[in-house]
């Protein structure tokens, strides 16, 4: 390039670059489509020659996030996530169904399939499986797991996992955490991604379909690795949460399924200890050796104690045992049934896991179950009850088996 005759103009290097790096507002870079005619309906669609760029570019119309993934509009009952992040979509997508059966107090989780999982092994594939946890709660007590699919990034499980003892209160407050992991026999299993679904999004007896991108979840630092300041903040937030929830809040230790029936023919109360779910782990191996004791208070003669057998190394034991208390219905109305769950230990005192009291002085579901039993003789009524950390005073003096 020349200016006047004999003078050579110096060209700055920035003029040879595609992007103007000079300070100031960033100028738009021409796209390759700017050099081709835009033919379409309307007066602006047919103007311009083949090599003529349009004078003014129309703004780019972005499609909705679901369309970017090729997803269609979800039907009724379907839930499709709309993440638009490479960090998220690179982990893959998980398809599953959830159904809350209010009549049987169960939560059915159907793990269907996953697509486009992140490669975790040296062969560019993975050995994925799915874990379920109910939060908040003890991880070991409520963990459910699918089988492992080998050497695939698009696994198909079609497995049904079921939680028992799920109440309406759980649906309101709990969150289902669904984690996808890669199984490694030579080392620790690797985390791929997770999804957290608040159970309040479910409607009773209505199956809900989900097809959601997996997320990365940054783990919180352990208390040993936290600084003193962070530990102080953590304790403060924990205390603040307890104050907001209420001073009389009791720690939940699991669930127990009880059956009550007053027999008019035998003139007595029949108590059925059916099963427990999501018990707190009391042993170092992450499990418990639970058994159940029942008392009918007040117990002047101290003859109302009944005890089930011990179930080894489980947090979801099934007992299916029945106990009978011979008593008139009018007298039974003044009694209180105390049910406690214990962890059996050899050579030392047994550990208290949790308990519940049913009677005229109880509250909520426990009181309703007791009153329904008295009003409906000869009818077997099964209800789930929450075990709390409150130890009945009389039971506290009986820690042995």
Coordinates of C-alpha atoms in Angstrom, one line a residue:
X1 CA 0.0 0.0 0.0
X2 CA 1.3 3.4 -1.0
X3 CA 0.3 7.0 -0.1
X4 CA 2.0 9.8 -2.0
X5 CA 4.5 8.9 -4.8
X6 CA 7.8 7.7 -3.3
X7 CA 6.5 7.3 0.3
X8 CA 5.9 3.8 1.6
X9 CA 3.2 3.5 4.3
X10 CA 4.0 1.4 7.3
X11 CA 1.3 -1.2 8.1
X12 CA 0.8 -2.1 11.7
X13 CA 0.6 -5.8 12.6
X14 CA -2.9 -5.3 14.1
X15 CA -4.2 -4.6 10.6
X16 CA -3.3 -8.1 9.5
X17 CA -5.2 -9.7 12.4
X18 CA -8.9 -10.9 12.2
X19 CA -9.6 -9.5 15.6
X20 CA -9.1 -5.8 16.5
X21 CA -7.1 -5.9 19.7
X22 CA -7.0 -2.1 20.2
X23 CA -8.6 -0.7 23.3
X24 CA -12.2 0.2 23.0
X25 CA -15.4 -1.6 22.2
X26 CA -15.0 -5.0 20.5
X27 CA -16.1 -4.9 16.9
X28 CA -18.1 -7.8 15.5
X29 CA -16.2 -10.3 13.4
X30 CA -17.8 -11.1 10.0
X31 CA -19.2 -14.6 9.7
X32 CA -18.8 -16.7 6.6
X33 CA -22.5 -16.4 6.1
X34 CA -22.1 -12.7 5.7
X35 CA -20.6 -13.2 2.3
X36 CA -23.6 -15.2 0.9
X37 CA -27.0 -13.9 0.1
X38 CA -29.9 -14.5 2.5
X39 CA -32.8 -15.7 0.5
X40 CA -36.1 -16.0 2.4
X41 CA -39.6 -14.6 2.7
X42 CA -40.0 -10.9 3.0
X43 CA -38.3 -7.9 1.3
X44 CA -35.0 -8.5 3.1
X45 CA -34.7 -12.1 2.0
X46 CA -34.0 -11.7 -1.7
X47 CA -31.8 -8.6 -1.8
X48 CA -28.1 -8.4 -2.5
X49 CA -25.8 -10.2 -5.0
X50 CA -23.8 -13.3 -4.6
X51 CA -20.7 -11.6 -3.2
X52 CA -22.4 -8.7 -1.6
X53 CA -22.5 -8.6 2.2
X54 CA -25.6 -7.3 3.9
X55 CA -25.4 -3.8 5.2
X56 CA -26.8 -4.7 8.7
X57 CA -26.8 -8.1 10.4
X58 CA -29.9 -9.3 12.0
X59 CA -29.5 -10.6 15.6
X60 CA -29.1 -14.4 16.0
X61 CA -32.2 -16.0 17.2
X62 CA -31.2 -18.6 19.8
X63 CA -33.1 -21.8 20.2
X64 CA -34.3 -22.8 23.6
X65 CA -31.8 -24.9 25.6
X66 CA -33.8 -28.1 25.1
X67 CA -33.6 -27.6 21.3
X68 CA -29.8 -27.3 21.4
X69 CA -29.7 -30.9 22.6
X70 CA -32.2 -32.1 20.1
X71 CA -34.8 -32.7 22.8
X72 CA -38.5 -32.2 22.1
X73 CA -41.0 -30.6 24.3
X74 CA -41.7 -33.0 27.3
X75 CA -45.1 -34.6 27.5
X76 CA -47.3 -34.5 30.6
X77 CA -45.4 -36.1 33.5
X78 CA -42.0 -35.8 31.9
X79 CA -39.2 -33.7 33.2
X80 CA -36.3 -32.7 31.0
X81 CA -33.5 -30.6 32.3
X82 CA -32.3 -27.6 30.2
X83 CA -28.6 -27.2 31.0
X84 CA -26.6 -25.3 28.5
X85 CA -23.1 -26.0 29.8
X86 CA -20.3 -28.0 28.3
X87 CA -19.2 -29.0 31.9
X88 CA -22.7 -30.5 32.5
X89 CA -23.4 -32.1 29.1
X90 CA -20.0 -33.8 29.0
X91 CA -21.0 -36.0 31.9
X92 CA -24.0 -37.5 30.1
X93 CA -27.7 -37.8 30.7
X94 CA -29.8 -40.1 32.9
X95 CA -33.3 -41.3 32.2
X96 CA -35.5 -42.6 35.1
X97 CA -39.0 -42.7 36.5
X98 CA -40.2 -42.0 40.1
X99 CA -43.5 -43.1 41.6
X100 CA -44.8 -42.4 45.1
X101 CA -47.3 -45.0 46.3
X102 CA -49.1 -43.3 49.2
X103 CA -51.2 -46.3 50.1
X104 CA -48.2 -48.6 50.7
X105 CA -45.8 -45.8 51.8
X106 CA -43.2 -46.8 49.1
X107 CA -41.1 -44.8 46.6
X108 CA -40.5 -46.7 43.4
X109 CA -37.4 -45.6 41.4
X110 CA -37.0 -47.1 37.9
X111 CA -33.5 -46.5 36.6
X112 CA -33.9 -46.9 32.8
X113 CA -30.7 -45.8 30.9
X114 CA -27.9 -43.3 30.5
X115 CA -26.5 -41.7 27.3
X116 CA -23.2 -40.1 26.5
X117 CA -21.4 -40.8 29.8
X118 CA -18.0 -39.4 30.4
X119 CA -15.3 -42.0 29.6
X120 CA -13.5 -43.1 32.8
X121 CA -11.3 -46.0 31.8
X122 CA -8.2 -46.2 29.6
X123 CA -10.2 -47.9 26.8
X124 CA -12.4 -44.8 26.5
X125 CA -15.4 -46.5 28.1
X126 CA -16.8 -47.0 31.6
X127 CA -18.3 -49.6 33.9
X128 CA -21.3 -47.5 35.2
X129 CA -23.7 -48.2 38.0
X130 CA -26.3 -46.0 39.8
X131 CA -26.6 -45.3 43.6
X132 CA -29.6 -43.8 45.4
X133 CA -29.6 -41.9 48.7
X134 CA -32.4 -40.1 50.5
X135 CA -31.2 -36.8 52.0
X136 CA -31.0 -35.9 54.8
X137 CA -30.3 -39.3 56.3
X138 CA -27.6 -41.8 57.0
X139 CA -26.0 -42.7 53.7
X140 CA -25.4 -46.4 54.6
X141 CA -28.9 -46.9 55.9
X142 CA -30.8 -45.8 52.8
X143 CA -28.4 -46.6 49.9
X144 CA -29.8 -48.5 47.0
X145 CA -27.7 -49.6 44.0
X146 CA -28.1 -51.0 40.5
X147 CA -26.0 -53.6 38.8
X148 CA -22.9 -52.6 36.9
X149 CA -22.9 -52.4 33.1
X150 CA -19.5 -53.2 31.6
X151 CA -17.6 -51.3 28.9
X152 CA -20.3 -48.9 27.8
X153 CA -21.0 -45.2 27.7
X154 CA -24.7 -45.8 27.0
X155 CA -25.8 -48.3 29.6
X156 CA -29.3 -49.8 29.9
X157 CA -30.4 -50.9 33.4
X158 CA -34.2 -51.1 33.5
X159 CA -34.0 -51.8 37.2
X160 CA -36.7 -51.0 39.9
X161 CA -35.4 -49.9 43.3
X162 CA -37.9 -49.4 46.1
X163 CA -37.8 -47.4 49.3
X164 CA -40.2 -48.5 52.1
X165 CA -41.6 -46.5 54.9
X166 CA -41.9 -43.3 53.0
X167 CA -44.4 -40.9 54.5
X168 CA -46.0 -37.7 53.3
X169 CA -43.6 -35.8 55.5
X170 CA -40.7 -37.4 53.7
X171 CA -42.1 -36.3 50.4
X172 CA -42.3 -32.7 51.6
X173 CA -38.8 -32.4 53.1
X174 CA -36.5 -35.1 51.6
X175 CA -34.4 -35.0 48.4
X176 CA -33.4 -38.1 46.3
X177 CA -29.8 -38.1 45.3
X178 CA -29.0 -40.2 42.2
X179 CA -25.3 -40.8 41.6
X180 CA -23.7 -42.4 38.6
X181 CA -20.3 -44.0 39.3
X182 CA -17.7 -46.0 37.5
X183 CA -16.7 -49.3 39.1
X184 CA -13.0 -50.0 39.3
X185 CA -11.9 -53.4 40.8
X186 CA -8.3 -52.3 41.2
X187 CA -8.9 -49.0 43.0
X188 CA -11.7 -46.9 44.3
X189 CA -14.8 -46.4 42.3
X190 CA -14.9 -43.0 40.5
X191 CA -17.7 -40.5 40.6
X192 CA -19.2 -39.5 37.2
X193 CA -22.1 -37.2 38.0
X194 CA -25.3 -36.9 40.0
X195 CA -28.9 -35.6 40.0
X196 CA -30.8 -34.3 43.0
X197 CA -34.6 -34.4 42.8
X198 CA -36.8 -32.9 45.6
X199 CA -39.5 -35.4 46.4
X200 CA -42.1 -32.6 46.7
X201 CA -42.2 -32.5 42.9
X202 CA -43.9 -35.9 42.9
X203 CA -47.7 -36.4 43.1
X204 CA -49.1 -39.4 44.9
X205 CA -49.8 -42.4 42.6
X206 CA -48.5 -40.5 39.5
X207 CA -45.4 -41.7 37.7
X208 CA -43.1 -38.9 36.7
X209 CA -40.5 -39.3 33.9
X210 CA -37.1 -37.6 34.0
X211 CA -34.4 -37.2 31.4
X212 CA -31.8 -34.9 33.0
X213 CA -28.1 -34.0 32.5
X214 CA -25.7 -35.2 35.2
X215 CA -24.1 -32.5 37.3
X216 CA -20.8 -32.2 39.1
X217 CA -21.1 -32.0 42.8
X218 CA -18.1 -30.5 44.6
X219 CA -17.6 -32.4 47.9
X220 CA -17.4 -30.4 51.1
X221 CA -14.1 -30.5 53.0
X222 CA -14.0 -32.9 55.9
X223 CA -13.9 -31.4 59.4
X224 CA -10.3 -32.5 59.9
X225 CA -9.1 -30.6 56.8
X226 CA -11.1 -27.5 57.6
X227 CA -9.6 -24.5 59.3
X228 CA -10.7 -23.4 62.7
X229 CA -12.6 -20.5 61.2
X230 CA -14.5 -22.8 58.8
X231 CA -15.3 -25.2 61.6
X232 CA -16.7 -22.4 63.6
X233 CA -18.9 -21.2 60.8
X234 CA -20.1 -24.7 60.2
X235 CA -21.0 -25.2 63.8
X236 CA -22.8 -21.8 63.9
X237 CA -24.8 -22.7 60.8
X238 CA -25.8 -26.1 62.2
X239 CA -27.0 -24.5 65.5
X240 CA -28.9 -21.9 63.6
X241 CA -30.6 -24.5 61.5
X242 CA -31.6 -26.4 64.6
X243 CA -33.0 -23.2 66.2
X244 CA -35.0 -22.4 63.1
X245 CA -36.5 -25.9 63.0
X246 CA -37.5 -25.8 66.7
X247 CA -36.0 -26.5 70.1
X248 CA -37.8 -29.8 70.5
X249 CA -36.5 -31.4 67.3
X250 CA -35.5 -35.1 67.8
X251 CA -33.0 -36.9 65.7
X252 CA -34.5 -39.4 63.3
X253 CA -33.1 -42.9 63.7
X254 CA -35.1 -44.9 61.1
X255 CA -38.6 -46.3 60.6
X256 CA -40.6 -49.2 61.9
X257 CA -43.7 -50.9 60.5
X258 CA -46.1 -51.9 63.3
X259 CA -49.4 -53.8 63.1
X260 CA -52.0 -53.3 65.9
X261 CA -55.2 -55.3 66.3
X262 CA -57.5 -55.8 69.3
X263 CA -59.0 -59.3 69.3
X264 CA -62.5 -59.4 70.7
X265 CA -62.4 -63.2 70.8
X266 CA -59.1 -63.5 72.7
X267 CA -59.7 -60.2 74.6
X268 CA -56.3 -58.8 74.1
X269 CA -54.0 -56.6 71.9
X270 CA -52.0 -58.3 69.2
X271 CA -48.8 -56.3 68.3
X272 CA -47.0 -57.2 65.1
X273 CA -43.4 -56.2 64.6
X274 CA -43.1 -56.4 60.8
X275 CA -39.9 -54.7 59.7
X276 CA -37.6 -51.7 60.0
X277 CA -36.1 -49.4 57.4
X278 CA -33.1 -47.0 57.2
X279 CA -31.9 -47.7 60.8
X280 CA -29.0 -45.7 62.1
X281 CA -25.6 -47.6 61.9
X282 CA -24.2 -48.3 65.4
X283 CA -21.3 -50.6 64.6
X284 CA -17.9 -49.8 63.1
X285 CA -18.7 -51.8 60.0
X286 CA -21.4 -49.4 59.1
X287 CA -24.3 -51.7 60.1
X288 CA -26.2 -52.8 63.2
X289 CA -27.5 -56.0 64.7
X290 CA -31.0 -54.8 65.5
X291 CA -33.8 -56.3 67.6
X292 CA -37.0 -54.8 69.0
X293 CA -38.4 -54.7 72.5
X294 CA -42.0 -53.8 73.5
X295 CA -43.5 -52.7 76.8
X296 CA -47.1 -51.9 77.8
X297 CA -46.9 -49.0 80.3
X298 CA -47.7 -48.7 83.2
X299 CA -46.3 -52.1 83.9
X300 CA -46.7 -52.7 87.6
X301 CA -45.9 -56.4 87.5
X302 CA -43.1 -56.0 85.0
X303 CA -44.4 -58.8 82.8
X304 CA -45.2 -56.9 79.6
X305 CA -41.7 -57.1 78.1
X306 CA -41.5 -58.9 74.7
X307 CA -38.4 -59.1 72.4
X308 CA -37.8 -60.2 68.9
X309 CA -34.8 -62.2 67.6
X310 CA -31.6 -60.4 66.5
X311 CA -31.0 -59.7 62.9
X312 CA -27.3 -59.6 62.1
X313 CA -25.5 -56.9 60.1
X314 CA -28.5 -55.1 58.5
X315 CA -30.1 -51.7 58.6
X316 CA -33.4 -52.9 57.0
X317 CA -34.4 -56.0 59.0
X318 CA -37.5 -58.0 58.6
X319 CA -38.9 -59.6 61.8
X320 CA -42.6 -60.6 61.1
X321 CA -43.1 -61.5 64.8
X322 CA -46.3 -61.0 66.9
X323 CA -46.8 -60.5 70.6
X324 CA -50.1 -60.7 72.5
X325 CA -51.2 -58.7 75.6
X326 CA -54.3 -60.1 77.3
X327 CA -56.3 -57.1 78.5
X328 CA -59.8 -55.6 78.4
X329 CA -60.4 -52.9 75.9
X330 CA -61.4 -50.4 78.6
X331 CA -58.1 -51.0 80.4
X332 CA -56.1 -50.8 77.2
X333 CA -57.3 -47.3 76.6
X334 CA -55.3 -46.1 79.5
X335 CA -52.1 -47.9 78.5
X336 CA -49.1 -46.8 76.4
X337 CA -47.2 -49.1 74.0
X338 CA -43.5 -48.4 74.0
X339 CA -41.5 -49.8 71.1
X340 CA -37.7 -49.5 71.1
X341 CA -35.0 -50.8 68.7
X342 CA -31.6 -51.8 70.0
X343 CA -28.3 -52.8 68.5
X344 CA -27.0 -56.1 70.0
X345 CA -23.3 -56.2 71.2
X346 CA -21.5 -59.1 72.6
X347 CA -19.8 -58.6 76.0
X348 CA -21.1 -55.0 76.6
X349 CA -24.2 -53.0 76.9
X350 CA -26.5 -52.9 73.8
X351 CA -26.8 -49.6 72.0
X352 CA -30.1 -47.8 71.8
X353 CA -31.1 -47.0 68.1
X354 CA -34.5 -45.4 68.4
X355 CA -38.0 -45.7 69.8
X356 CA -41.6 -44.7 69.5
X357 CA -44.6 -44.6 71.9
X358 CA -48.2 -45.2 71.0
X359 CA -51.0 -44.2 73.3
X360 CA -53.3 -41.5 74.5
X361 CA -50.4 -39.2 75.3
X362 CA -48.7 -39.6 71.9
X363 CA -48.8 -37.2 69.0
X364 CA -49.4 -37.3 65.3
X365 CA -49.5 -40.6 63.5
X366 CA -48.6 -42.6 66.7
X367 CA -51.7 -41.3 68.5
X368 CA -53.9 -41.8 65.5
X369 CA -52.8 -45.4 65.0
X370 CA -53.5 -46.2 68.7
X371 CA -57.0 -44.6 68.6
X372 CA -57.9 -46.3 65.3
X373 CA -57.0 -49.6 66.9
X374 CA -59.3 -49.0 69.8
X375 CA -62.2 -47.9 67.6
X376 CA -61.9 -50.7 65.1
X377 CA -61.6 -54.0 67.0
X378 CA -60.6 -57.2 65.1
X379 CA -59.0 -55.0 62.3
X380 CA -55.3 -55.3 61.6
X381 CA -53.9 -51.8 61.1
X382 CA -50.4 -51.5 59.7
X383 CA -48.6 -48.1 59.9
X384 CA -45.1 -46.8 59.6
X385 CA -43.6 -44.8 62.5
X386 CA -40.5 -42.7 62.8
X387 CA -37.9 -43.8 65.4
X388 CA -36.5 -40.9 67.3
X389 CA -33.5 -40.5 69.6
X390 CA -35.7 -39.9 72.6
X391 CA -35.2 -42.8 75.0
X392 CA -38.2 -43.6 77.2
X393 CA -37.3 -43.3 80.9
X394 CA -38.3 -46.8 81.8
X395 CA -36.4 -48.3 78.8
X396 CA -33.3 -46.4 79.7
X397 CA -32.8 -48.7 82.7
X398 CA -33.0 -51.8 80.6
X399 CA -30.1 -51.6 78.1
X400 CA -29.4 -55.3 78.2
X401 CA -30.9 -57.9 75.9

